[in-house]
CSV table of N, CA, C and O in Angstrom, one decimal:
chain,number,residue,atom,x,y,z
A,1004,ARG,N,-5.7,-11.3,-2.2
A,1004,ARG,CA,-6.2,-10.0,-1.8
A,1004,ARG,C,-7.3,-10.1,-0.8
A,1004,ARG,O,-7.4,-9.3,0.2
A,1005,THR,N,-8.2,-11.0,-1.0
A,1005,THR,CA,-9.3,-11.2,-0.2
A,1005,THR,C,-8.9,-11.6,1.2
A,1005,THR,O,-9.4,-11.0,2.2
A,1006,GLN,N,-7.9,-12.5,1.3
A,1006,GLN,CA,-7.4,-12.9,2.6
A,1006,GLN,C,-6.7,-11.7,3.3
A,1006,GLN,O,-6.8,-11.5,4.5
A,1007,ALA,N,-5.9,-11.0,2.6
A,1007,ALA,CA,-5.2,-9.8,3.1
A,1007,ALA,C,-6.2,-8.8,3.7
A,1007,ALA,O,-5.9,-8.2,4.7
A,1008,ARG,N,-7.3,-8.6,3.0
A,1008,ARG,CA,-8.3,-7.7,3.5
A,1008,ARG,C,-8.9,-8.2,4.8
A,1008,ARG,O,-9.2,-7.3,5.7
A,1009,ALA,N,-9.1,-9.4,4.9
A,1009,ALA,CA,-9.8,-10.0,6.1
A,1009,ALA,C,-8.9,-10.1,7.3
A,1009,ALA,O,-9.4,-10.0,8.5
A,1010,GLU,N,-7.6,-10.2,7.2
A,1010,GLU,CA,-6.7,-10.3,8.3
A,1010,GLU,C,-6.3,-9.0,8.9
A,1010,GLU,O,-6.3,-8.0,8.2
A,1011,MET,N,-6.1,-9.0,10.2
A,1011,MET,CA,-5.7,-7.7,10.9
A,1011,MET,C,-4.2,-7.5,11.0
A,1011,MET,O,-3.8,-6.4,11.3
A,1012,LEU,N,-3.4,-8.4,10.7
A,1012,LEU,CA,-2.0,-8.3,10.7
A,1012,LEU,C,-1.5,-7.2,9.8
A,1012,LEU,O,-1.9,-7.1,8.6
A,1013,MET,N,-0.5,-6.4,10.2
A,1013,MET,CA,0.1,-5.4,9.3
A,1013,MET,C,0.8,-6.1,8.1
A,1013,MET,O,0.7,-5.5,7.0
A,1014,ALA,N,1.4,-7.2,8.3
A,1014,ALA,CA,2.0,-7.9,7.2
A,1014,ALA,C,1.0,-8.2,6.1
A,1014,ALA,O,1.3,-8.2,4.9
A,1015,SER,N,-0.2,-8.5,6.5
A,1015,SER,CA,-1.3,-8.8,5.5
A,1015,SER,C,-1.6,-7.5,4.7
A,1015,SER,O,-1.8,-7.5,3.5
A,1016,LYS,N,-1.7,-6.4,5.4
A,1016,LYS,CA,-2.0,-5.1,4.8
A,1016,LYS,C,-0.8,-4.7,3.9
A,1016,LYS,O,-1.0,-4.0,2.9
A,1017,SER,N,0.4,-5.1,4.2
A,1017,SER,CA,1.6,-4.7,3.4
A,1017,SER,C,1.5,-5.3,2.0
A,1017,SER,O,2.2,-4.9,1.1
A,1018,VAL,N,0.7,-6.3,1.8
A,1018,VAL,CA,0.5,-6.9,0.5
A,1018,VAL,C,0.1,-5.9,-0.5
A,1018,VAL,O,0.6,-5.8,-1.6
A,1019,PHE,N,-0.7,-4.9,-0.1
A,1019,PHE,CA,-1.2,-3.9,-1.0
A,1019,PHE,C,-0.1,-2.9,-1.3
A,1019,PHE,O,0.0,-2.4,-2.4
A,1020,LEU,N,0.8,-2.6,-0.3
A,1020,LEU,CA,2.0,-1.8,-0.6
A,1020,LEU,C,2.9,-2.4,-1.6
A,1020,LEU,O,3.3,-1.8,-2.6
A,1021,ARG,N,3.2,-3.7,-1.4
A,1021,ARG,CA,4.0,-4.4,-2.4
A,1021,ARG,C,3.4,-4.5,-3.8
A,1021,ARG,O,4.1,-4.4,-4.8
A,1022,LEU,N,2.1,-4.7,-3.8
A,1022,LEU,CA,1.4,-4.8,-5.1
A,1022,LEU,C,1.5,-3.4,-5.8
A,1022,LEU,O,1.8,-3.3,-7.0
A,1023,GLY,N,1.3,-2.3,-5.0
A,1023,GLY,CA,1.4,-1.0,-5.6
A,1023,GLY,C,2.8,-0.7,-6.1
A,1023,GLY,O,3.0,-0.2,-7.2
A,1024,MET,N,3.8,-1.2,-5.4
A,1024,MET,CA,5.2,-1.0,-5.9
A,1024,MET,C,5.4,-1.8,-7.2
A,1024,MET,O,6.1,-1.3,-8.1
A,1025,LEU,N,5.0,-3.0,-7.2
A,1025,LEU,CA,5.1,-3.9,-8.4
A,1025,LEU,C,4.4,-3.3,-9.6
A,1025,LEU,O,5.0,-3.2,-10.7
A,1026,TYR,N,3.1,-2.9,-9.4
A,1026,TYR,CA,2.4,-2.3,-10.5
A,1026,TYR,C,3.1,-1.0,-11.0
A,1026,TYR,O,3.1,-0.8,-12.2
A,1027,ALA,N,3.6,-0.2,-10.1
A,1027,ALA,CA,4.3,1.0,-10.5
A,1027,ALA,C,5.5,0.7,-11.4
A,1027,ALA,O,5.7,1.3,-12.4
A,1028,GLU,N,6.2,-0.3,-11.0
A,1028,GLU,CA,7.4,-0.7,-11.7
A,1028,GLU,C,7.1,-1.2,-13.1
A,1028,GLU,O,7.8,-1.1,-14.0
A,1029,MET,N,5.9,-1.9,-13.2
A,1029,MET,CA,5.4,-2.4,-14.5
A,1029,MET,C,4.8,-1.4,-15.3
A,1029,MET,O,4.3,-1.7,-16.4
A,1030,GLY,N,4.6,-0.1,-14.8
A,1030,GLY,CA,4.0,0.9,-15.6
A,1030,GLY,C,2.4,0.9,-15.5
A,1030,GLY,O,1.8,1.6,-16.3
A,1031,ARG,N,1.9,0.1,-14.6
A,1031,ARG,CA,0.4,0.0,-14.5
A,1031,ARG,C,0.0,1.0,-13.4
A,1031,ARG,O,-0.4,0.6,-12.3
A,1032,GLN,N,0.0,2.2,-13.8
A,1032,GLN,CA,-0.2,3.3,-12.8
A,1032,GLN,C,-1.6,3.3,-12.1
A,1032,GLN,O,-1.7,3.5,-10.9
A,1033,GLY,N,-2.6,3.0,-12.8
A,1033,GLY,CA,-3.9,3.0,-12.2
A,1033,GLY,C,-4.0,1.9,-11.2
A,1033,GLY,O,-4.6,2.1,-10.1
A,1034,GLU,N,-3.5,0.7,-11.5
A,1034,GLU,CA,-3.6,-0.4,-10.5
A,1034,GLU,C,-2.6,-0.1,-9.3
A,1034,GLU,O,-3.0,-0.4,-8.2
A,1035,ALA,N,-1.5,0.6,-9.6
A,1035,ALA,CA,-0.6,0.9,-8.5
A,1035,ALA,C,-1.3,1.9,-7.6
A,1035,ALA,O,-1.2,1.7,-6.3
A,1036,ARG,N,-1.9,2.9,-8.1
A,1036,ARG,CA,-2.6,3.9,-7.3
A,1036,ARG,C,-3.7,3.2,-6.4
A,1036,ARG,O,-3.8,3.5,-5.2
A,1037,ALA,N,-4.5,2.4,-7.0
A,1037,ALA,CA,-5.5,1.7,-6.3
A,1037,ALA,C,-5.0,0.8,-5.2
A,1037,ALA,O,-5.5,0.9,-4.0
A,1038,ALA,N,-3.9,0.1,-5.4
A,1038,ALA,CA,-3.3,-0.7,-4.3
A,1038,ALA,C,-2.8,0.1,-3.2
A,1038,ALA,O,-2.9,-0.2,-2.0
A,1039,LEU,N,-2.1,1.2,-3.6
A,1039,LEU,CA,-1.5,2.1,-2.6
A,1039,LEU,C,-2.6,2.8,-1.7
A,1039,LEU,O,-2.5,2.9,-0.5
A,1040,GLU,N,-3.6,3.2,-2.4
A,1040,GLU,CA,-4.7,3.8,-1.7
A,1040,GLU,C,-5.4,2.9,-0.8
A,1040,GLU,O,-5.8,3.2,0.4
A,1041,GLU,N,-5.5,1.6,-1.2
A,1041,GLU,CA,-6.1,0.6,-0.3
A,1041,GLU,C,-5.2,0.4,0.9
A,1041,GLU,O,-5.7,0.2,2.0
A,1042,PHE,N,-3.9,0.3,0.7
A,1042,PHE,CA,-3.0,0.1,1.8
A,1042,PHE,C,-3.1,1.3,2.8
A,1042,PHE,O,-3.2,1.1,4.0
A,1043,LEU,N,-3.1,2.5,2.3
A,1043,LEU,CA,-3.2,3.7,3.2
A,1043,LEU,C,-4.5,3.7,3.9
A,1043,LEU,O,-4.5,4.0,5.1
A,1044,SER,N,-5.6,3.3,3.3
A,1044,SER,CA,-6.9,3.3,4.0
A,1044,SER,C,-6.9,2.2,5.1
A,1044,SER,O,-7.3,2.4,6.2
A,1045,ALA,N,-6.3,1.0,4.7
A,1045,ALA,CA,-6.3,-0.1,5.7
A,1045,ALA,C,-5.4,0.1,6.9
A,1045,ALA,O,-5.6,-0.5,7.9
A,1046,THR,N,-4.5,1.0,6.7
A,1046,THR,CA,-3.5,1.2,7.8
A,1046,THR,C,-3.6,2.6,8.4
A,1046,THR,O,-2.7,3.1,9.0
A,1047,ALA,N,-4.7,3.2,8.3
A,1047,ALA,CA,-4.9,4.6,8.7
A,1047,ALA,C,-4.6,4.8,10.2
A,1047,ALA,O,-4.2,5.8,10.7
A,1048,ASN,N,-4.9,3.7,11.0
A,1048,ASN,CA,-4.7,3.8,12.5
A,1048,ASN,C,-3.4,3.3,13.0
A,1048,ASN,O,-3.2,3.2,14.2
A,1049,VAL,N,-2.5,3.0,12.1
A,1049,VAL,CA,-1.2,2.4,12.5
A,1049,VAL,C,-0.3,3.5,13.1
A,1049,VAL,O,-0.3,4.7,12.7
A,1050,ARG,N,0.3,3.2,14.2
A,1050,ARG,CA,1.1,4.2,15.0
A,1050,ARG,C,2.6,3.7,15.3
A,1050,ARG,O,3.3,4.4,15.8
A,1051,ASP,N,2.9,2.4,14.9
A,1051,ASP,CA,4.2,1.9,15.2
A,1051,ASP,C,5.2,2.4,14.1
A,1051,ASP,O,4.8,2.7,13.0
A,1052,ALA,N,6.5,2.5,14.5
A,1052,ALA,CA,7.5,3.0,13.6
A,1052,ALA,C,7.6,2.3,12.2
A,1052,ALA,O,7.6,3.0,11.2
A,1053,PRO,N,7.6,1.0,12.2
A,1053,PRO,CA,7.7,0.3,10.9
A,1053,PRO,C,6.5,0.6,10.0
A,1053,PRO,O,6.6,0.8,8.8
A,1054,GLY,N,5.3,0.6,10.7
A,1054,GLY,CA,4.1,0.8,9.9
A,1054,GLY,C,4.1,2.3,9.4
A,1054,GLY,O,3.6,2.5,8.2
A,1055,LEU,N,4.5,3.2,10.2
A,1055,LEU,CA,4.6,4.6,9.7
A,1055,LEU,C,5.6,4.8,8.6
A,1055,LEU,O,5.3,5.5,7.6
A,1056,GLU,N,6.7,4.0,8.6
A,1056,GLU,CA,7.6,4.1,7.5
A,1056,GLU,C,7.0,3.5,6.2
A,1056,GLU,O,7.2,4.1,5.1
A,1057,GLU,N,6.3,2.4,6.3
A,1057,GLU,CA,5.6,1.9,5.1
A,1057,GLU,C,4.5,2.8,4.6
A,1057,GLU,O,4.4,3.0,3.4
A,1058,ARG,N,3.8,3.5,5.5
A,1058,ARG,CA,2.8,4.5,5.1
A,1058,ARG,C,3.5,5.6,4.4
A,1058,ARG,O,3.0,6.1,3.4
A,1059,LYS,N,4.6,6.1,4.9
A,1059,LYS,CA,5.3,7.2,4.2
A,1059,LYS,C,5.8,6.7,2.8
A,1059,LYS,O,5.6,7.5,1.8
A,1060,ALA,N,6.3,5.5,2.7
A,1060,ALA,CA,6.8,5.0,1.4
A,1060,ALA,C,5.6,5.0,0.4
A,1060,ALA,O,5.7,5.3,-0.8
A,1061,ALA,N,4.4,4.5,0.9
A,1061,ALA,CA,3.3,4.4,0.0
A,1061,ALA,C,2.8,5.8,-0.4
A,1061,ALA,O,2.5,6.0,-1.6
A,1062,GLY,N,2.8,6.7,0.5
A,1062,GLY,CA,2.4,8.1,0.2
A,1062,GLY,C,3.3,8.8,-0.8
A,1062,GLY,O,2.9,9.4,-1.7
A,1063,ASP,N,4.6,8.6,-0.6
A,1063,ASP,CA,5.6,9.1,-1.5
A,1063,ASP,C,5.4,8.6,-2.9
A,1063,ASP,O,5.4,9.3,-3.9
A,1064,LEU,N,5.2,7.3,-3.0
A,1064,LEU,CA,5.1,6.7,-4.3
A,1064,LEU,C,3.7,7.1,-5.0
A,1064,LEU,O,3.7,7.4,-6.1
A,1065,LEU,N,2.7,7.2,-4.2
A,1065,LEU,CA,1.4,7.6,-4.7
A,1065,LEU,C,1.5,9.1,-5.2
A,1065,LEU,O,1.0,9.4,-6.3
A,1066,ARG,N,2.2,10.0,-4.5
A,1066,ARG,CA,2.4,11.3,-5.0
A,1066,ARG,C,3.2,11.3,-6.4
A,1066,ARG,O,2.9,12.1,-7.2
A,1067,ARG,N,4.1,10.5,-6.5
A,1067,ARG,CA,4.9,10.4,-7.8
A,1067,ARG,C,4.1,9.9,-8.9
A,1067,ARG,O,4.3,10.2,-10.1
A,1068,LEU,N,3.0,9.1,-8.6
A,1068,LEU,CA,2.2,8.5,-9.7
A,1068,LEU,C,1.1,9.5,-10.1
A,1068,LEU,O,0.5,9.3,-11.2
A,1069,ARG,N,0.9,10.5,-9.4
A,1069,ARG,CA,-0.3,11.4,-9.8
A,1069,ARG,C,0.1,12.4,-10.8
A,1069,ARG,O,1.0,12.7,-11.4
C-alpha cells in the first residue's frame, strides 16, 4: 500500500480498487469502503477511458456498500 501511494502510475492506484473489491467479497465492508474511497481520491484527476471505467466501477461498488 505504501508503495502504491507513492507511485504515480494508474496501475499502482488500481491496487486500492482491487483491495476494495476483495474486501467487499469477503464481507469486510468498512475496509472495502476505505480502499475504494482512497482509490477515488487518488484518481480524481484521471481523464482516460480505462481510468474513468475503473472510477465508475469503484463508485458503483461504494454506493452498494453504503
